Short mmCIF file of C-alpha atoms in Angstrom, two decimals:
data_model
loop_
_atom_site.label_atom_id
_atom_site.label_comp_id
_atom_site.label_asym_id
_atom_site.label_seq_id
_atom_site.Cartn_x
_atom_site.Cartn_y
_atom_site.Cartn_z
CA UNK A 1 0.00 0.00 0.00
CA UNK A 2 1.38 3.41 -0.96
CA UNK A 3 2.40 5.81 1.76
CA UNK A 4 0.16 8.75 2.54
CA UNK A 5 1.99 12.07 2.06
CA UNK A 6 2.17 12.49 5.82
CA UNK A 7 3.62 9.05 6.47
CA UNK A 8 7.05 10.12 5.28
CA UNK A 9 6.97 13.04 7.68
CA UNK A 10 5.71 10.99 10.62
CA UNK A 11 8.16 8.15 9.94
CA UNK A 12 11.11 10.55 9.81
CA UNK A 13 10.16 12.03 13.18
CA UNK A 14 8.85 9.12 15.24
CA UNK A 15 11.37 6.90 16.96
CA UNK A 16 11.12 4.70 20.00
CA UNK A 17 10.23 7.09 22.78
CA UNK A 18 12.01 6.74 26.09
CA UNK A 19 10.09 4.50 28.47
CA UNK A 20 8.67 5.92 31.63
CA UNK A 21 10.88 5.11 34.63
CA UNK A 22 9.37 3.20 37.51
CA UNK A 23 8.35 5.53 40.30
CA UNK A 24 10.20 3.65 43.04
CA UNK A 25 13.44 3.52 41.04
CA UNK A 26 13.53 7.14 39.91
CA UNK A 27 11.58 9.01 42.57
CA UNK A 28 13.95 11.95 42.80
CA UNK A 29 14.18 12.32 39.02
CA UNK A 30 10.40 12.27 38.60
CA UNK A 31 9.91 14.83 41.36
CA UNK A 32 12.44 17.14 39.75
CA UNK A 33 10.68 16.89 36.40
CA UNK A 34 7.21 17.37 37.83
CA UNK A 35 8.25 20.70 39.30
CA UNK A 36 8.31 22.14 35.79
CA UNK A 37 4.53 21.73 35.60
CA UNK A 38 2.58 24.80 36.60
CA UNK A 39 -1.13 25.14 37.22
CA UNK A 40 -2.71 28.31 35.84
CA UNK A 41 -5.67 29.73 37.65
CA UNK A 42 -8.65 28.41 35.75
CA UNK A 43 -11.97 30.21 35.67
CA UNK A 44 -15.08 28.69 34.13
CA UNK A 45 -18.06 30.44 32.62
CA UNK A 46 -18.80 34.12 32.84
CA UNK A 47 -19.05 37.02 30.44
CA UNK A 48 -16.85 37.77 27.49
CA UNK A 49 -13.81 39.98 27.99
CA UNK A 50 -14.33 43.57 26.92
CA UNK A 51 -15.10 44.54 23.37
CA UNK A 52 -12.48 46.53 21.42
CA UNK A 53 -14.50 49.72 21.99
CA UNK A 54 -14.50 49.15 25.76
CA UNK A 55 -10.89 49.59 26.97
CA UNK A 56 -9.90 48.82 30.56
CA UNK A 57 -10.78 51.57 33.04
CA UNK A 58 -7.89 54.04 33.41
CA UNK A 59 -5.97 52.30 30.64
CA UNK A 60 -4.17 48.97 30.45
CA UNK A 61 -0.67 50.10 31.54
CA UNK A 62 0.33 50.98 35.11
CA UNK A 63 2.80 53.87 34.86
CA UNK A 64 3.30 54.05 38.64
CA UNK A 65 5.67 51.09 38.37
CA UNK A 66 9.20 51.33 37.03
CA UNK A 67 9.42 50.11 34.38
CA UNK A 68 5.71 50.42 33.53
CA UNK A 69 3.77 47.16 33.50
CA UNK A 70 0.52 46.04 31.94
CA UNK A 71 -2.18 45.62 34.53
CA UNK A 72 -3.13 42.04 35.37
CA UNK A 73 -6.71 42.33 34.15
CA UNK A 74 -7.97 38.80 33.56
CA UNK A 75 -11.40 40.04 32.39
CA UNK A 76 -9.96 42.15 29.57
CA UNK A 77 -8.15 41.46 26.33
CA UNK A 78 -4.81 43.26 26.61
CA UNK A 79 -2.65 42.03 23.75
CA UNK A 80 -4.33 39.37 21.61
CA UNK A 81 -1.94 37.96 19.02
CA UNK A 82 -3.61 34.83 17.71
CA UNK A 83 -6.83 32.82 17.75
CA UNK A 84 -7.78 29.26 16.86
CA UNK A 85 -11.28 28.02 15.99
CA UNK A 86 -11.96 24.29 16.11
CA UNK A 87 -14.58 22.24 14.25
CA UNK A 88 -17.05 22.64 17.13
CA UNK A 89 -17.15 26.44 16.80
CA UNK A 90 -15.05 26.92 19.90
CA UNK A 91 -12.57 29.79 19.73
CA UNK A 92 -9.30 29.81 21.67
CA UNK A 93 -7.91 33.32 22.17
CA UNK A 94 -4.21 33.77 22.95
CA UNK A 95 -3.64 36.96 24.96
CA UNK A 96 0.02 37.87 25.46
CA UNK A 97 -0.82 40.38 28.19
CA UNK A 98 1.67 42.78 26.56
CA UNK A 99 0.25 46.18 25.60
CA UNK A 100 2.06 48.82 23.56
CA UNK A 101 1.76 52.51 24.40
CA UNK A 102 1.63 55.40 21.95
CA UNK A 103 5.42 55.74 21.97
CA UNK A 104 5.86 52.15 20.83
CA UNK A 105 7.02 50.83 24.21
CA UNK A 106 5.84 47.29 24.93
CA UNK A 107 5.19 47.14 28.66
CA UNK A 108 5.96 44.06 30.72
CA UNK A 109 3.11 41.69 31.57
CA UNK A 110 1.55 41.00 34.97
CA UNK A 111 -0.18 37.84 36.18
CA UNK A 112 -3.73 37.94 34.85
CA UNK A 113 -2.66 39.32 31.47
CA UNK A 114 -1.10 36.28 29.72
CA UNK A 115 -3.96 33.83 29.30
CA UNK A 116 -6.00 31.58 27.05
CA UNK A 117 -9.70 32.41 26.81
CA UNK A 118 -11.95 29.65 25.45
CA UNK A 119 -15.18 30.99 23.94
CA UNK A 120 -18.25 29.29 22.51
CA UNK A 121 -19.17 30.96 19.23
CA UNK A 122 -22.66 29.49 19.41
CA UNK A 123 -23.71 31.68 22.34
CA UNK A 124 -20.75 34.08 22.84
CA UNK A 125 -19.96 32.86 26.34
CA UNK A 126 -16.65 32.08 27.99
CA UNK A 127 -16.17 28.36 28.55
CA UNK A 128 -12.91 28.71 30.49
CA UNK A 129 -10.05 31.12 31.12
CA UNK A 130 -6.54 29.78 31.75
CA UNK A 131 -4.41 32.39 33.51
CA UNK A 132 -0.69 31.68 33.49
CA UNK A 133 1.54 32.24 36.48
CA UNK A 134 4.79 34.14 36.01
CA UNK A 135 6.96 31.02 35.95
CA UNK A 136 4.93 29.78 32.96
CA UNK A 137 4.63 33.15 31.20
CA UNK A 138 7.35 35.50 32.58
CA UNK A 139 6.70 39.23 32.51
CA UNK A 140 8.88 39.54 29.39
CA UNK A 141 7.20 36.64 27.59
CA UNK A 142 5.40 37.24 24.30
CA UNK A 143 2.76 34.61 23.54
CA UNK A 144 2.51 34.97 19.79
CA UNK A 145 0.86 31.87 18.29
CA UNK A 146 -1.44 29.03 19.25
CA UNK A 147 -2.58 25.71 17.83
CA UNK A 148 -4.98 23.24 19.42
CA UNK A 149 -4.86 19.45 19.39
CA UNK A 150 -8.51 18.59 20.03
CA UNK A 151 -7.82 14.85 19.87
CA UNK A 152 -5.41 14.93 22.81
CA UNK A 153 -7.00 18.00 24.43
CA UNK A 154 -3.82 20.08 24.55
CA UNK A 155 -2.81 23.54 23.33
CA UNK A 156 0.63 24.50 22.02
CA UNK A 157 1.63 28.15 22.47
CA UNK A 158 4.71 29.93 21.11
CA UNK A 159 6.65 32.27 23.41
CA UNK A 160 8.52 34.53 20.98
CA UNK A 161 9.95 36.80 23.69
CA UNK A 162 12.36 39.36 22.27
CA UNK A 163 14.58 39.02 25.34
CA UNK A 164 15.60 35.47 24.47
CA UNK A 165 13.61 33.36 26.95
CA UNK A 166 11.85 31.44 24.21
CA UNK A 167 9.88 28.23 24.54
CA UNK A 168 6.83 26.29 23.40
CA UNK A 169 4.16 26.04 26.09
CA UNK A 170 1.99 22.95 26.38
CA UNK A 171 -1.34 23.48 28.15
CA UNK A 172 -3.24 20.31 29.08
CA UNK A 173 -6.92 21.27 28.96
CA UNK A 174 -7.91 18.19 30.95
CA UNK A 175 -5.85 19.13 34.01
CA UNK A 176 -5.05 22.81 33.50
CA UNK A 177 -1.34 22.04 33.87
CA UNK A 178 1.15 23.93 31.72
CA UNK A 179 4.76 23.15 30.86
CA UNK A 180 7.46 25.18 29.10
CA UNK A 181 9.21 23.04 26.49
CA UNK A 182 12.51 23.52 24.63
CA UNK A 183 13.35 26.50 26.84
CA UNK A 184 16.09 28.53 25.08
CA UNK A 185 16.95 25.66 22.75
CA UNK A 186 18.49 26.52 19.39
CA UNK A 187 15.40 25.78 17.28
CA UNK A 188 13.15 28.22 19.18
CA UNK A 189 15.55 31.17 19.60
CA UNK A 190 16.45 33.84 17.04
CA UNK A 191 19.58 33.50 14.95
CA UNK A 192 22.10 36.18 15.88
CA UNK A 193 22.70 38.63 13.06
CA UNK A 194 19.47 37.82 11.20
CA UNK A 195 18.35 40.64 8.87
CA UNK A 196 15.38 39.88 6.58
CA UNK A 197 14.40 42.06 3.63
CA UNK A 198 10.98 43.23 2.44
CA UNK A 199 10.48 45.08 -0.84
CA UNK A 200 14.24 45.64 -1.05
CA UNK A 201 14.59 47.19 2.42
CA UNK A 202 16.24 45.59 5.47
CA UNK A 203 14.21 44.99 8.62
CA UNK A 204 15.91 45.84 11.90
CA UNK A 205 14.33 45.83 15.34
CA UNK A 206 14.13 49.08 17.32
CA UNK A 207 15.14 48.88 20.99
CA UNK A 208 13.53 51.47 23.30
CA UNK A 209 13.83 52.44 26.95
CA UNK A 210 10.93 52.25 29.41
CA UNK A 211 9.72 55.66 28.25
CA UNK A 212 9.53 54.56 24.63
CA UNK A 213 12.62 56.51 23.56
CA UNK A 214 14.61 54.74 20.82
CA UNK A 215 18.05 53.54 21.87
CA UNK A 216 19.33 51.69 18.81
CA UNK A 217 18.45 49.38 15.97
CA UNK A 218 19.45 45.74 16.19
CA UNK A 219 18.85 42.38 14.56
CA UNK A 220 15.44 40.68 14.69
CA UNK A 221 15.61 38.81 18.00
CA UNK A 222 12.12 37.33 18.37
CA UNK A 223 12.06 33.56 18.65
CA UNK A 224 9.46 30.91 17.84
CA UNK A 225 6.36 32.51 16.31
CA UNK A 226 4.82 30.05 13.86
CA UNK A 227 3.08 26.80 14.88
CA UNK A 228 1.27 24.22 12.76
CA UNK A 229 -0.13 20.84 13.80
CA UNK A 230 -0.24 18.04 11.23
CA UNK A 231 -3.71 16.67 10.33
CA UNK A 232 -3.19 13.54 12.41
CA UNK A 233 -1.91 15.57 15.35
CA UNK A 234 1.32 13.55 15.45
CA UNK A 235 3.69 16.33 14.39
CA UNK A 236 4.17 19.94 15.43
CA UNK A 237 6.02 22.19 12.98
CA UNK A 238 7.36 25.57 14.05
CA UNK A 239 9.61 28.42 12.99
CA UNK A 240 11.12 31.55 14.49
CA UNK A 241 10.67 35.15 13.42
CA UNK A 242 14.42 35.62 13.73
CA UNK A 243 15.26 33.03 11.07
CA UNK A 244 14.10 31.23 7.94
CA UNK A 245 14.30 27.59 9.03
CA UNK A 246 11.45 25.14 9.56
CA UNK A 247 11.53 22.60 12.40
CA UNK A 248 9.22 19.68 13.24
CA UNK A 249 8.93 17.41 16.26
CA UNK A 250 6.79 14.45 17.32
CA UNK A 251 3.95 15.51 19.60
CA UNK A 252 4.22 12.21 21.46
CA UNK A 253 7.52 13.29 22.98
CA UNK A 254 6.08 16.75 23.70
CA UNK A 255 3.19 15.22 25.64
CA UNK A 256 5.45 12.92 27.65
CA UNK A 257 5.63 14.57 31.11
CA UNK A 258 8.86 12.73 31.89
CA UNK A 259 10.80 13.98 28.86
CA UNK A 260 13.45 16.61 29.56
CA UNK A 261 14.10 19.52 27.22
CA UNK A 262 17.31 17.86 26.06
CA UNK A 263 15.44 14.67 25.20
CA UNK A 264 12.76 16.62 23.34
CA UNK A 265 15.42 18.61 21.52
CA UNK A 266 16.95 15.38 20.20
CA UNK A 267 13.68 14.67 18.35
CA UNK A 268 13.54 18.07 16.62
CA UNK A 269 14.19 17.84 12.87
CA UNK A 270 15.42 20.70 10.67
CA UNK A 271 13.62 20.81 7.30
CA UNK A 272 15.73 23.62 5.88
CA UNK A 273 14.88 27.16 4.85
CA UNK A 274 11.31 28.02 3.91
CA UNK A 275 11.63 31.81 3.79
CA UNK A 276 10.92 34.55 6.34
CA UNK A 277 7.50 34.25 7.91
CA UNK A 278 5.57 33.83 11.13
CA UNK A 279 2.34 31.97 10.35
CA UNK A 280 2.13 28.31 9.30
CA UNK A 281 -0.74 25.96 8.45
CA UNK A 282 -1.28 22.41 7.18
CA UNK A 283 -3.99 21.33 4.78
CA UNK A 284 -5.64 17.89 4.97
CA UNK A 285 -3.08 16.42 2.52
CA UNK A 286 -0.07 17.21 4.75
CA UNK A 287 0.95 20.19 2.63
CA UNK A 288 2.39 23.04 4.68
CA UNK A 289 1.85 26.71 3.82
CA UNK A 290 3.37 29.89 5.22
CA UNK A 291 4.58 33.35 4.34
CA UNK A 292 7.54 34.01 2.05
CA UNK A 293 7.80 37.69 2.77
CA UNK A 294 11.14 38.27 1.07
CA UNK A 295 9.63 36.97 -2.19
CA UNK A 296 6.25 38.77 -1.92
CA UNK A 297 4.34 35.57 -1.49
CA UNK A 298 3.39 32.32 0.21
CA UNK A 299 5.43 29.13 0.21
CA UNK A 300 4.25 25.54 -0.10
CA UNK A 301 6.15 22.57 1.32
CA UNK A 302 5.35 19.04 0.10
CA UNK A 303 6.64 16.48 2.56
CA UNK A 304 6.67 13.83 -0.18
CA UNK A 305 9.60 15.70 -1.74
CA UNK A 306 10.61 17.90 1.23
CA UNK A 307 11.01 20.74 -1.28
CA UNK A 308 9.73 24.30 -0.94
CA UNK A 309 8.04 26.13 -3.81
CA UNK A 310 6.68 29.68 -4.11
CA UNK A 311 2.97 28.87 -4.15
CA UNK A 312 1.65 32.45 -4.43
CA UNK A 313 3.50 35.48 -5.76
CA UNK A 314 1.90 38.92 -5.60
CA UNK A 315 3.89 42.18 -5.40
CA UNK A 316 1.30 43.57 -2.97
CA UNK A 317 2.25 40.99 -0.31
CA UNK A 318 4.74 42.26 2.27
CA UNK A 319 4.13 39.97 5.26
CA UNK A 320 1.56 37.19 4.94
CA UNK A 321 0.30 36.22 8.39
CA UNK A 322 -2.59 34.57 10.32
CA UNK A 323 -3.29 31.71 7.93
CA UNK A 324 -6.51 29.74 7.86
CA UNK A 325 -8.12 27.23 5.51
CA UNK A 326 -11.85 27.64 5.04
CA UNK A 327 -14.09 25.97 2.45
CA UNK A 328 -11.11 24.90 0.37
CA UNK A 329 -9.48 28.33 0.40
CA UNK A 330 -6.21 29.48 1.95
CA UNK A 331 -6.85 32.79 3.72
CA UNK A 332 -4.31 35.18 5.23
CA UNK A 333 -3.81 38.84 6.05
CA UNK A 334 -1.16 41.21 4.77
CA UNK A 335 -0.18 42.95 8.00
CA UNK A 336 2.59 45.37 6.90
CA UNK A 337 4.92 44.19 9.67
CA UNK A 338 7.83 45.82 7.85
CA UNK A 339 6.14 49.23 8.30
CA UNK A 340 5.56 49.00 12.06
CA UNK A 341 7.16 51.51 14.44
CA UNK A 342 9.25 48.74 15.95
CA UNK A 343 10.82 47.88 12.58
CA UNK A 344 13.59 50.08 11.15
CA UNK A 345 14.43 50.06 7.42
CA UNK A 346 18.08 51.02 7.94
CA UNK A 347 17.75 54.76 7.35
CA UNK A 348 15.66 57.73 8.46
CA UNK A 349 14.10 58.39 11.85
CA UNK A 350 13.28 55.73 14.43
CA UNK A 351 9.73 54.80 15.48
CA UNK A 352 7.90 55.96 12.38
CA UNK A 353 4.64 54.14 11.71
CA UNK A 354 4.79 53.70 7.93
CA UNK A 355 1.68 51.54 7.51
CA UNK A 356 -0.78 52.79 4.92
CA UNK A 357 -4.35 51.99 4.00
CA UNK A 358 -5.83 49.83 2.65
CA UNK A 359 -5.22 46.58 4.53
CA UNK A 360 -5.70 43.30 2.70
CA UNK A 361 -7.25 39.92 3.36
CA UNK A 362 -6.28 37.40 0.69
CA UNK A 363 -8.22 34.31 -0.32
CA UNK A 364 -6.69 31.60 -2.52
CA UNK A 365 -8.62 28.53 -3.66
CA UNK A 366 -6.33 25.56 -3.07
CA UNK A 367 -8.19 23.24 -5.44
CA UNK A 368 -8.67 25.51 -8.45
CA UNK A 369 -5.66 27.82 -7.98
CA UNK A 370 -8.04 30.80 -7.83
CA UNK A 371 -6.82 33.87 -5.98
CA UNK A 372 -8.41 37.12 -4.87
CA UNK A 373 -7.48 39.97 -2.54
CA UNK A 374 -10.05 41.91 -0.54
CA UNK A 375 -9.61 45.41 0.90
CA UNK A 376 -10.60 45.84 4.55
#
């Protein structure tokens, strides 16, 4: 029987996983490992967090602290970066808890800010809120992406922190326990000296002080930002913003509570360069899609050949992000990341917001190769 396209991927990643040690033989080792599990405060039911036109009272940033910190408001959305909607019309909202002031300063988070809010789209009610403690989501964390494994009832979250404490978080929805995986490992941290280009201009990152004053421009130092779960849920693929490489790892080793970061890291596979991007998504045939921002387009990776092709090319695309597949169409937004205040093109003044209207939502039919762009 011929291999399914995904079989080659799964077979290349899955090896014999380490057996679980007997409790009586490895008591100390198991206790040490279990300490890395953290239980977020979990709230069930209740009203939706505030609407975009209803900001937190007195603002979301507490300027009485030095440096300023985002208030720990668990009932408000403070810095939503990503959402995931499953087949049961349940939406999972990833809130980084990091707000940006008018000067472009991204304030540190407080407990109550970084969280996952689970919402029923049938009746617009909150099913559960998972609030992360500071050892799970440090105040300088930046929860940037989310993907949900409904079969195993777990959520994977990317911590792209620009300060280098990068990791993939695993939240077990059955128990509410959370674990930081691959903490500061090579595959999840930015490559030093990385400078991507968009429309012929370099992209540097602007460093500011706590008052939002620019200090200098430096390399892109954000870590893991893109996550994609294979259709069978057996493989998690990820990439960093500060790099072009694609990595994949077996989810079985990720879900093993006894596996150390070093053991997990040994299962990570490098699939080579796929271009500069943040968002990733699989279709049902194990084809992976993501942004190729330096080539004004979207890449496609076939795991049968393990080769990358430029699937969509459009000179209007600068940074394709937030991918979804709906009714046979690949949808994404064009978010002008290269024009943000925090991104410096190598010349001119710092902290200039160069984004311009209109914004675009693109829709590409995977089956018929039909493509359209909508203005929003």
